[in-house]
Amino acid sequence: MTEVIVLNGGSSSGKSGIVRCLQAVLPDPWLALGTDTLVDAMPASMQASDAGIEFAQDGEVIVGPEFRTLEAAWIEGVAAMARAGARVIVDEVFLGGADSQQRWQKALRDLRVLWVGVRCDSAVAAGREVARGDRVIGMAASQADVVHRGVVYDLEVDTTHAESMECARAIAAHAR
């Protein structure tokens, strides 16, 4: 049975909505953890330092060495929770494409993982980004394609026209 579901997609692609729906349709309890959880757990000074994480005015996300150190510990911690018996849904943004996936693959190497690509047309994601009001404008468009470069998935969903629940049901059907 699947122990970890990793959802990868750009900002405002619909991952968080899918995660909530997955938690509702999957038969067992699943923890939802993601890159936003990691960033929120970091001290504010990490968002004002080139060693941490920066959100440029054009939507580019720049990560430094201190962020990478904490991210590596975070990834190992998520893997440890799964090994300890918690089922985990990871809401991620693979800014480094295949390199980002490889960091997760290494940590999750002995676990049963379902890799899911969450795609969304960049114009649709950009519209959602504006409506949300809590993101730097430009993140959705800049991340829509780059996060998928070189990444290998077991399943892909597209939220351009599909609702979160429809995508969640498709993912749940593969999480056996």
PDB file of N, CA, C and O in Angstrom, residues 18-86:
ATOM      1  N   ILE A  18      -6.423  19.751  -3.753  1.00  0.00           N
ATOM      2  CA  ILE A  18      -6.378  18.304  -3.981  1.00  0.00           C
ATOM      3  C   ILE A  18      -6.016  17.591  -2.685  1.00  0.00           C
ATOM      4  O   ILE A  18      -6.603  16.557  -2.352  1.00  0.00           O
ATOM      5  N   VAL A  19      -5.059  18.126  -1.939  1.00  0.00           N
ATOM      6  CA  VAL A  19      -4.639  17.507  -0.673  1.00  0.00           C
ATOM      7  C   VAL A  19      -5.831  17.408   0.284  1.00  0.00           C
ATOM      8  O   VAL A  19      -6.076  16.351   0.880  1.00  0.00           O
ATOM      9  N   ARG A  20      -6.581  18.485   0.435  1.00  0.00           N
ATOM     10  CA  ARG A  20      -7.746  18.466   1.335  1.00  0.00           C
ATOM     11  C   ARG A  20      -8.768  17.416   0.876  1.00  0.00           C
ATOM     12  O   ARG A  20      -9.338  16.695   1.695  1.00  0.00           O
ATOM     13  N   CYS A  21      -8.975  17.335  -0.429  1.00  0.00           N
ATOM     14  CA  CYS A  21      -9.913  16.340  -0.960  1.00  0.00           C
ATOM     15  C   CYS A  21      -9.384  14.927  -0.768  1.00  0.00           C
ATOM     16  O   CYS A  21     -10.151  14.008  -0.443  1.00  0.00           O
ATOM     17  N   LEU A  22      -8.085  14.731  -0.945  1.00  0.00           N
ATOM     18  CA  LEU A  22      -7.488  13.412  -0.712  1.00  0.00           C
ATOM     19  C   LEU A  22      -7.702  12.981   0.731  1.00  0.00           C
ATOM     20  O   LEU A  22      -8.044  11.823   0.997  1.00  0.00           O
ATOM     21  N   GLN A  23      -7.498  13.894   1.663  1.00  0.00           N
ATOM     22  CA  GLN A  23      -7.699  13.552   3.068  1.00  0.00           C
ATOM     23  C   GLN A  23      -9.143  13.140   3.325  1.00  0.00           C
ATOM     24  O   GLN A  23      -9.402  12.311   4.196  1.00  0.00           O
ATOM     25  N   ALA A  24     -10.068  13.670   2.554  1.00  0.00           N
ATOM     26  CA  ALA A  24     -11.484  13.330   2.726  1.00  0.00           C
ATOM     27  C   ALA A  24     -11.841  11.991   2.075  1.00  0.00           C
ATOM     28  O   ALA A  24     -12.689  11.273   2.595  1.00  0.00           O
ATOM     29  N   VAL A  25     -11.190  11.628   0.971  1.00  0.00           N
ATOM     30  CA  VAL A  25     -11.598  10.416   0.242  1.00  0.00           C
ATOM     31  C   VAL A  25     -10.753   9.184   0.556  1.00  0.00           C
ATOM     32  O   VAL A  25     -11.220   8.064   0.348  1.00  0.00           O
ATOM     33  N   LEU A  26      -9.537   9.370   1.035  1.00  0.00           N
ATOM     34  CA  LEU A  26      -8.708   8.207   1.353  1.00  0.00           C
ATOM     35  C   LEU A  26      -9.238   7.534   2.621  1.00  0.00           C
ATOM     36  O   LEU A  26      -9.679   8.225   3.553  1.00  0.00           O
ATOM     37  N   PRO A  27      -9.200   6.209   2.669  1.00  0.00           N
ATOM     38  CA  PRO A  27      -9.827   5.501   3.796  1.00  0.00           C
ATOM     39  C   PRO A  27      -9.126   5.676   5.141  1.00  0.00           C
ATOM     40  O   PRO A  27      -9.770   5.591   6.177  1.00  0.00           O
ATOM     41  N   ASP A  28      -7.847   5.912   5.152  1.00  0.00           N
ATOM     42  CA  ASP A  28      -7.104   6.060   6.401  1.00  0.00           C
ATOM     43  C   ASP A  28      -6.719   7.522   6.604  1.00  0.00           C
ATOM     44  O   ASP A  28      -6.715   8.303   5.657  1.00  0.00           O
ATOM     45  N   PRO A  29      -6.330   7.898   7.829  1.00  0.00           N
ATOM     46  CA  PRO A  29      -5.866   9.267   8.046  1.00  0.00           C
ATOM     47  C   PRO A  29      -4.507   9.500   7.373  1.00  0.00           C
ATOM     48  O   PRO A  29      -3.614   8.649   7.456  1.00  0.00           O
ATOM     49  N   TRP A  30      -4.383  10.624   6.716  1.00  0.00           N
ATOM     50  CA  TRP A  30      -3.137  11.019   6.051  1.00  0.00           C
ATOM     51  C   TRP A  30      -2.754  12.410   6.552  1.00  0.00           C
ATOM     52  O   TRP A  30      -3.593  13.304   6.622  1.00  0.00           O
ATOM     53  N   LEU A  31      -1.470  12.589   6.872  1.00  0.00           N
ATOM     54  CA  LEU A  31      -0.955  13.906   7.219  1.00  0.00           C
ATOM     55  C   LEU A  31      -0.681  14.684   5.940  1.00  0.00           C
ATOM     56  O   LEU A  31      -0.199  14.111   4.962  1.00  0.00           O
ATOM     57  N   ALA A  32      -0.931  15.975   5.968  1.00  0.00           N
ATOM     58  CA  ALA A  32      -0.630  16.850   4.835  1.00  0.00           C
ATOM     59  C   ALA A  32       0.511  17.772   5.235  1.00  0.00           C
ATOM     60  O   ALA A  32       0.389  18.548   6.189  1.00  0.00           O
ATOM     61  N   LEU A  33       1.610  17.653   4.527  1.00  0.00           N
ATOM     62  CA  LEU A  33       2.791  18.470   4.793  1.00  0.00           C
ATOM     63  C   LEU A  33       3.317  19.002   3.470  1.00  0.00           C
ATOM     64  O   LEU A  33       3.185  18.339   2.447  1.00  0.00           O
ATOM     65  N   GLY A  34       3.920  20.168   3.501  1.00  0.00           N
ATOM     66  CA  GLY A  34       4.420  20.690   2.246  1.00  0.00           C
ATOM     67  C   GLY A  34       5.411  21.805   2.405  1.00  0.00           C
ATOM     68  O   GLY A  34       5.757  22.208   3.516  1.00  0.00           O
ATOM     69  N   THR A  35       5.812  22.294   1.269  1.00  0.00           N
ATOM     70  CA  THR A  35       6.822  23.328   1.243  1.00  0.00           C
ATOM     71  C   THR A  35       6.356  24.585   1.970  1.00  0.00           C
ATOM     72  O   THR A  35       7.147  25.262   2.619  1.00  0.00           O
ATOM     73  N   ASP A  36       5.056  24.897   1.911  1.00  0.00           N
ATOM     74  CA  ASP A  36       4.553  26.060   2.658  1.00  0.00           C
ATOM     75  C   ASP A  36       4.688  25.838   4.164  1.00  0.00           C
ATOM     76  O   ASP A  36       4.978  26.771   4.910  1.00  0.00           O
ATOM     77  N   THR A  37       4.488  24.589   4.604  1.00  0.00           N
ATOM     78  CA  THR A  37       4.647  24.257   6.021  1.00  0.00           C
ATOM     79  C   THR A  37       6.092  24.510   6.451  1.00  0.00           C
ATOM     80  O   THR A  37       6.345  25.070   7.519  1.00  0.00           O
ATOM     81  N   LEU A  38       7.024  24.079   5.605  1.00  0.00           N
ATOM     82  CA  LEU A  38       8.446  24.285   5.894  1.00  0.00           C
ATOM     83  C   LEU A  38       8.772  25.772   5.971  1.00  0.00           C
ATOM     84  O   LEU A  38       9.392  26.234   6.943  1.00  0.00           O
ATOM     85  N   VAL A  39       8.355  26.530   4.983  1.00  0.00           N
ATOM     86  CA  VAL A  39       8.661  27.968   4.955  1.00  0.00           C
ATOM     87  C   VAL A  39       8.025  28.665   6.154  1.00  0.00           C
ATOM     88  O   VAL A  39       8.663  29.502   6.805  1.00  0.00           O
ATOM     89  N   ASP A  40       6.783  28.295   6.490  1.00  0.00           N
ATOM     90  CA  ASP A  40       6.110  28.903   7.644  1.00  0.00           C
ATOM     91  C   ASP A  40       6.810  28.577   8.960  1.00  0.00           C
ATOM     92  O   ASP A  40       6.749  29.361   9.913  1.00  0.00           O
ATOM     93  N   ALA A  41       7.482  27.415   9.027  1.00  0.00           N
ATOM     94  CA  ALA A  41       8.170  27.005  10.255  1.00  0.00           C
ATOM     95  C   ALA A  41       9.510  27.711  10.433  1.00  0.00           C
ATOM     96  O   ALA A  41      10.065  27.717  11.537  1.00  0.00           O
ATOM     97  N   MET A  42      10.028  28.297   9.376  1.00  0.00           N
ATOM     98  CA  MET A  42      11.333  28.968   9.447  1.00  0.00           C
ATOM     99  C   MET A  42      11.203  30.338  10.105  1.00  0.00           C
ATOM    100  O   MET A  42      10.152  30.973  10.021  1.00  0.00           O
ATOM    101  N   PRO A  43      12.266  30.786  10.731  1.00  0.00           N
ATOM    102  CA  PRO A  43      12.222  32.138  11.298  1.00  0.00           C
ATOM    103  C   PRO A  43      12.072  33.177  10.181  1.00  0.00           C
ATOM    104  O   PRO A  43      12.525  32.963   9.053  1.00  0.00           O
ATOM    105  N   ALA A  44      11.435  34.293  10.507  1.00  0.00           N
ATOM    106  CA  ALA A  44      11.210  35.355   9.519  1.00  0.00           C
ATOM    107  C   ALA A  44      12.521  35.824   8.889  1.00  0.00           C
ATOM    108  O   ALA A  44      12.549  36.199   7.714  1.00  0.00           O
ATOM    109  N   SER A  45      13.599  35.778   9.666  1.00  0.00           N
ATOM    110  CA  SER A  45      14.886  36.237   9.137  1.00  0.00           C
ATOM    111  C   SER A  45      15.349  35.408   7.930  1.00  0.00           C
ATOM    112  O   SER A  45      16.099  35.898   7.094  1.00  0.00           O
ATOM    113  N   MET A  46      14.858  34.166   7.824  1.00  0.00           N
ATOM    114  CA  MET A  46      15.224  33.317   6.681  1.00  0.00           C
ATOM    115  C   MET A  46      14.596  33.830   5.386  1.00  0.00           C
ATOM    116  O   MET A  46      15.059  33.509   4.297  1.00  0.00           O
ATOM    117  N   GLN A  47      13.535  34.633   5.504  1.00  0.00           N
ATOM    118  CA  GLN A  47      12.885  35.177   4.314  1.00  0.00           C
ATOM    119  C   GLN A  47      13.432  36.549   3.951  1.00  0.00           C
ATOM    120  O   GLN A  47      12.960  37.177   3.008  1.00  0.00           O
ATOM    121  N   ALA A  48      14.418  36.983   4.682  1.00  0.00           N
ATOM    122  CA  ALA A  48      15.037  38.277   4.409  1.00  0.00           C
ATOM    123  C   ALA A  48      16.536  38.125   4.209  1.00  0.00           C
ATOM    124  O   ALA A  48      17.285  39.068   4.348  1.00  0.00           O
ATOM    125  N   SER A  49      16.971  36.916   3.878  1.00  0.00           N
ATOM    126  CA  SER A  49      18.398  36.632   3.775  1.00  0.00           C
ATOM    127  C   SER A  49      18.677  35.853   2.499  1.00  0.00           C
ATOM    128  O   SER A  49      17.929  34.944   2.148  1.00  0.00           O
ATOM    129  N   ASP A  50      19.772  36.213   1.832  1.00  0.00           N
ATOM    130  CA  ASP A  50      20.105  35.459   0.612  1.00  0.00           C
ATOM    131  C   ASP A  50      20.603  34.053   0.937  1.00  0.00           C
ATOM    132  O   ASP A  50      20.748  33.219   0.056  1.00  0.00           O
ATOM    133  N   ALA A  51      20.821  33.745   2.197  1.00  0.00           N
ATOM    134  CA  ALA A  51      21.166  32.376   2.600  1.00  0.00           C
ATOM    135  C   ALA A  51      19.909  31.536   2.813  1.00  0.00           C
ATOM    136  O   ALA A  51      19.963  30.319   2.826  1.00  0.00           O
ATOM    137  N   GLY A  52      18.769  32.227   2.967  1.00  0.00           N
ATOM    138  CA  GLY A  52      17.500  31.544   3.219  1.00  0.00           C
ATOM    139  C   GLY A  52      16.682  31.397   1.952  1.00  0.00           C
ATOM    140  O   GLY A  52      17.119  30.770   0.989  1.00  0.00           O
ATOM    141  N   ILE A  53      15.506  31.994   1.938  1.00  0.00           N
ATOM    142  CA  ILE A  53      14.615  31.945   0.788  1.00  0.00           C
ATOM    143  C   ILE A  53      14.129  33.356   0.503  1.00  0.00           C
ATOM    144  O   ILE A  53      13.768  34.096   1.409  1.00  0.00           O
ATOM    145  N   GLU A  54      14.181  33.716  -0.769  1.00  0.00           N
ATOM    146  CA  GLU A  54      13.737  35.042  -1.184  1.00  0.00           C
ATOM    147  C   GLU A  54      12.668  34.906  -2.250  1.00  0.00           C
ATOM    148  O   GLU A  54      12.745  34.031  -3.110  1.00  0.00           O
ATOM    149  N   PHE A  55      11.687  35.792  -2.188  1.00  0.00           N
ATOM    150  CA  PHE A  55      10.624  35.845  -3.185  1.00  0.00           C
ATOM    151  C   PHE A  55      10.787  37.169  -3.928  1.00  0.00           C
ATOM    152  O   PHE A  55      10.433  38.227  -3.399  1.00  0.00           O
ATOM    153  N   ALA A  56      11.341  37.088  -5.129  1.00  0.00           N
ATOM    154  CA  ALA A  56      11.604  38.292  -5.910  1.00  0.00           C
ATOM    155  C   ALA A  56      10.288  38.912  -6.384  1.00  0.00           C
ATOM    156  O   ALA A  56       9.262  38.237  -6.451  1.00  0.00           O
ATOM    157  N   GLN A  57      10.336  40.189  -6.726  1.00  0.00           N
ATOM    158  CA  GLN A  57       9.123  40.898  -7.144  1.00  0.00           C
ATOM    159  C   GLN A  57       8.529  40.340  -8.427  1.00  0.00           C
ATOM    160  O   GLN A  57       7.336  40.503  -8.678  1.00  0.00           O
ATOM    161  N   ASP A  58       9.326  39.656  -9.240  1.00  0.00           N
ATOM    162  CA  ASP A  58       8.808  39.074 -10.486  1.00  0.00           C
ATOM    163  C   ASP A  58       8.282  37.649 -10.282  1.00  0.00           C
ATOM    164  O   ASP A  58       7.887  36.986 -11.232  1.00  0.00           O
ATOM    165  N   GLY A  59       8.294  37.176  -9.014  1.00  0.00           N
ATOM    166  CA  GLY A  59       7.782  35.846  -8.714  1.00  0.00           C
ATOM    167  C   GLY A  59       8.844  34.769  -8.624  1.00  0.00           C
ATOM    168  O   GLY A  59       8.548  33.640  -8.243  1.00  0.00           O
ATOM    169  N   GLU A  60      10.079  35.087  -8.961  1.00  0.00           N
ATOM    170  CA  GLU A  60      11.152  34.090  -8.860  1.00  0.00           C
ATOM    171  C   GLU A  60      11.406  33.757  -7.394  1.00  0.00           C
ATOM    172  O   GLU A  60      11.358  34.634  -6.528  1.00  0.00           O
ATOM    173  N   VAL A  61      11.670  32.486  -7.127  1.00  0.00           N
ATOM    174  CA  VAL A  61      11.995  32.041  -5.777  1.00  0.00           C
ATOM    175  C   VAL A  61      13.468  31.648  -5.777  1.00  0.00           C
ATOM    176  O   VAL A  61      13.896  30.820  -6.582  1.00  0.00           O
ATOM    177  N   ILE A  62      14.229  32.251  -4.874  1.00  0.00           N
ATOM    178  CA  ILE A  62      15.670  32.014  -4.795  1.00  0.00           C
ATOM    179  C   ILE A  62      15.969  31.401  -3.437  1.00  0.00           C
ATOM    180  O   ILE A  62      15.581  31.960  -2.407  1.00  0.00           O
ATOM    181  N   VAL A  63      16.625  30.243  -3.444  1.00  0.00           N
ATOM    182  CA  VAL A  63      16.951  29.593  -2.173  1.00  0.00           C
ATOM    183  C   VAL A  63      18.457  29.568  -1.973  1.00  0.00           C
ATOM    184  O   VAL A  63      19.220  29.394  -2.912  1.00  0.00           O
ATOM    185  N   GLY A  64      18.852  29.753  -0.727  1.00  0.00           N
ATOM    186  CA  GLY A  64      20.264  29.779  -0.377  1.00  0.00           C
ATOM    187  C   GLY A  64      20.667  28.554   0.419  1.00  0.00           C
ATOM    188  O   GLY A  64      19.863  27.658   0.682  1.00  0.00           O
ATOM    189  N   PRO A  65      21.927  28.521   0.857  1.00  0.00           N
ATOM    190  CA  PRO A  65      22.471  27.334   1.531  1.00  0.00           C
ATOM    191  C   PRO A  65      21.802  27.013   2.872  1.00  0.00           C
ATOM    192  O   PRO A  65      21.640  25.838   3.209  1.00  0.00           O
ATOM    193  N   GLU A  66      21.427  28.015   3.652  1.00  0.00           N
ATOM    194  CA  GLU A  66      20.761  27.732   4.934  1.00  0.00           C
ATOM    195  C   GLU A  66      19.385  27.112   4.695  1.00  0.00           C
ATOM    196  O   GLU A  66      18.971  26.205   5.423  1.00  0.00           O
ATOM    197  N   PHE A  67      18.692  27.574   3.663  1.00  0.00           N
ATOM    198  CA  PHE A  67      17.402  26.970   3.311  1.00  0.00           C
ATOM    199  C   PHE A  67      17.609  25.516   2.927  1.00  0.00           C
ATOM    200  O   PHE A  67      16.877  24.635   3.383  1.00  0.00           O
ATOM    201  N   ARG A  68      18.610  25.251   2.092  1.00  0.00           N
ATOM    202  CA  ARG A  68      18.869  23.874   1.641  1.00  0.00           C
ATOM    203  C   ARG A  68      19.183  22.952   2.816  1.00  0.00           C
ATOM    204  O   ARG A  68      18.761  21.799   2.836  1.00  0.00           O
ATOM    205  N   THR A  69      19.914  23.456   3.805  1.00  0.00           N
ATOM    206  CA  THR A  69      20.233  22.652   4.988  1.00  0.00           C
ATOM    207  C   THR A  69      18.960  22.281   5.742  1.00  0.00           C
ATOM    208  O   THR A  69      18.748  21.119   6.100  1.00  0.00           O
ATOM    209  N   LEU A  70      18.104  23.275   5.970  1.00  0.00           N
ATOM    210  CA  LEU A  70      16.849  23.003   6.674  1.00  0.00           C
ATOM    211  C   LEU A  70      15.914  22.138   5.830  1.00  0.00           C
ATOM    212  O   LEU A  70      15.229  21.263   6.360  1.00  0.00           O
ATOM    213  N   GLU A  71      15.904  22.357   4.527  1.00  0.00           N
ATOM    214  CA  GLU A  71      15.067  21.550   3.637  1.00  0.00           C
ATOM    215  C   GLU A  71      15.489  20.084   3.677  1.00  0.00           C
ATOM    216  O   GLU A  71      14.635  19.190   3.727  1.00  0.00           O
ATOM    217  N   ALA A  72      16.794  19.826   3.686  1.00  0.00           N
ATOM    218  CA  ALA A  72      17.289  18.447   3.745  1.00  0.00           C
ATOM    219  C   ALA A  72      16.829  17.768   5.036  1.00  0.00           C
ATOM    220  O   ALA A  72      16.391  16.610   5.022  1.00  0.00           O
ATOM    221  N   ALA A  73      16.908  18.484   6.142  1.00  0.00           N
ATOM    222  CA  ALA A  73      16.444  17.930   7.420  1.00  0.00           C
ATOM    223  C   ALA A  73      14.935  17.700   7.390  1.00  0.00           C
ATOM    224  O   ALA A  73      14.437  16.683   7.890  1.00  0.00           O
ATOM    225  N   TRP A  74      14.211  18.623   6.803  1.00  0.00           N
ATOM    226  CA  TRP A  74      12.753  18.516   6.663  1.00  0.00           C
ATOM    227  C   TRP A  74      12.377  17.266   5.865  1.00  0.00           C
ATOM    228  O   TRP A  74      11.522  16.491   6.272  1.00  0.00           O
ATOM    229  N   ILE A  75      13.021  17.075   4.738  1.00  0.00           N
ATOM    230  CA  ILE A  75      12.730  15.915   3.880  1.00  0.00           C
ATOM    231  C   ILE A  75      12.987  14.621   4.640  1.00  0.00           C
ATOM    232  O   ILE A  75      12.173  13.695   4.621  1.00  0.00           O
ATOM    233  N   GLU A  76      14.116  14.548   5.344  1.00  0.00           N
ATOM    234  CA  GLU A  76      14.428  13.352   6.135  1.00  0.00           C
ATOM    235  C   GLU A  76      13.395  13.159   7.247  1.00  0.00           C
ATOM    236  O   GLU A  76      13.022  12.034   7.575  1.00  0.00           O
ATOM    237  N   GLY A  77      12.931  14.253   7.846  1.00  0.00           N
ATOM    238  CA  GLY A  77      11.925  14.173   8.901  1.00  0.00           C
ATOM    239  C   GLY A  77      10.587  13.661   8.378  1.00  0.00           C
ATOM    240  O   GLY A  77       9.933  12.841   9.028  1.00  0.00           O
ATOM    241  N   VAL A  78      10.184  14.121   7.208  1.00  0.00           N
ATOM    242  CA  VAL A  78       8.944  13.637   6.596  1.00  0.00           C
ATOM    243  C   VAL A  78       9.071  12.140   6.312  1.00  0.00           C
ATOM    244  O   VAL A  78       8.157  11.359   6.604  1.00  0.00           O
ATOM    245  N   ALA A  79      10.217  11.736   5.781  1.00  0.00           N
ATOM    246  CA  ALA A  79      10.452  10.313   5.507  1.00  0.00           C
ATOM    247  C   ALA A  79      10.406   9.495   6.801  1.00  0.00           C
ATOM    248  O   ALA A  79       9.834   8.398   6.836  1.00  0.00           O
ATOM    249  N   ALA A  80      10.974  10.028   7.876  1.00  0.00           N
ATOM    250  CA  ALA A  80      10.968   9.324   9.166  1.00  0.00           C
ATOM    251  C   ALA A  80       9.542   9.155   9.685  1.00  0.00           C
ATOM    252  O   ALA A  80       9.201   8.096  10.242  1.00  0.00           O
ATOM    253  N   MET A  81       8.701  10.154   9.508  1.00  0.00           N
ATOM    254  CA  MET A  81       7.297  10.032   9.930  1.00  0.00           C
ATOM    255  C   MET A  81       6.603   8.916   9.159  1.00  0.00           C
ATOM    256  O   MET A  81       5.854   8.126   9.745  1.00  0.00           O
ATOM    257  N   ALA A  82       6.876   8.840   7.867  1.00  0.00           N
ATOM    258  CA  ALA A  82       6.267   7.775   7.058  1.00  0.00           C
ATOM    259  C   ALA A  82       6.780   6.402   7.502  1.00  0.00           C
ATOM    260  O   ALA A  82       6.008   5.449   7.614  1.00  0.00           O
ATOM    261  N   ARG A  83       8.072   6.309   7.787  1.00  0.00           N
ATOM    262  CA  ARG A  83       8.639   5.037   8.255  1.00  0.00           C
ATOM    263  C   ARG A  83       8.054   4.633   9.607  1.00  0.00           C
ATOM    264  O   ARG A  83       7.957   3.451   9.926  1.00  0.00           O
ATOM    265  N   ALA A  84       7.668   5.623  10.395  1.00  0.00           N
ATOM    266  CA  ALA A  84       7.103   5.359  11.727  1.00  0.00           C
ATOM    267  C   ALA A  84       5.619   5.002  11.655  1.00  0.00           C
ATOM    268  O   ALA A  84       5.014   4.723  12.681  1.00  0.00           O
ATOM    269  N   GLY A  85       5.052   5.010  10.453  1.00  0.00           N
ATOM    270  CA  GLY A  85       3.670   4.568  10.294  1.00  0.00           C
ATOM    271  C   GLY A  85       2.664   5.616   9.877  1.00  0.00           C
ATOM    272  O   GLY A  85       1.495   5.290   9.644  1.00  0.00           O
ATOM    273  N   ALA A  86       3.073   6.869   9.804  1.00  0.00           N
ATOM    274  CA  ALA A  86       2.148   7.912   9.352  1.00  0.00           C
ATOM    275  C   ALA A  86       2.093   7.901   7.830  1.00  0.00           C
ATOM    276  O   ALA A  86       3.131   7.839   7.167  1.00  0.00           O
TER     277      ALA A  86
END
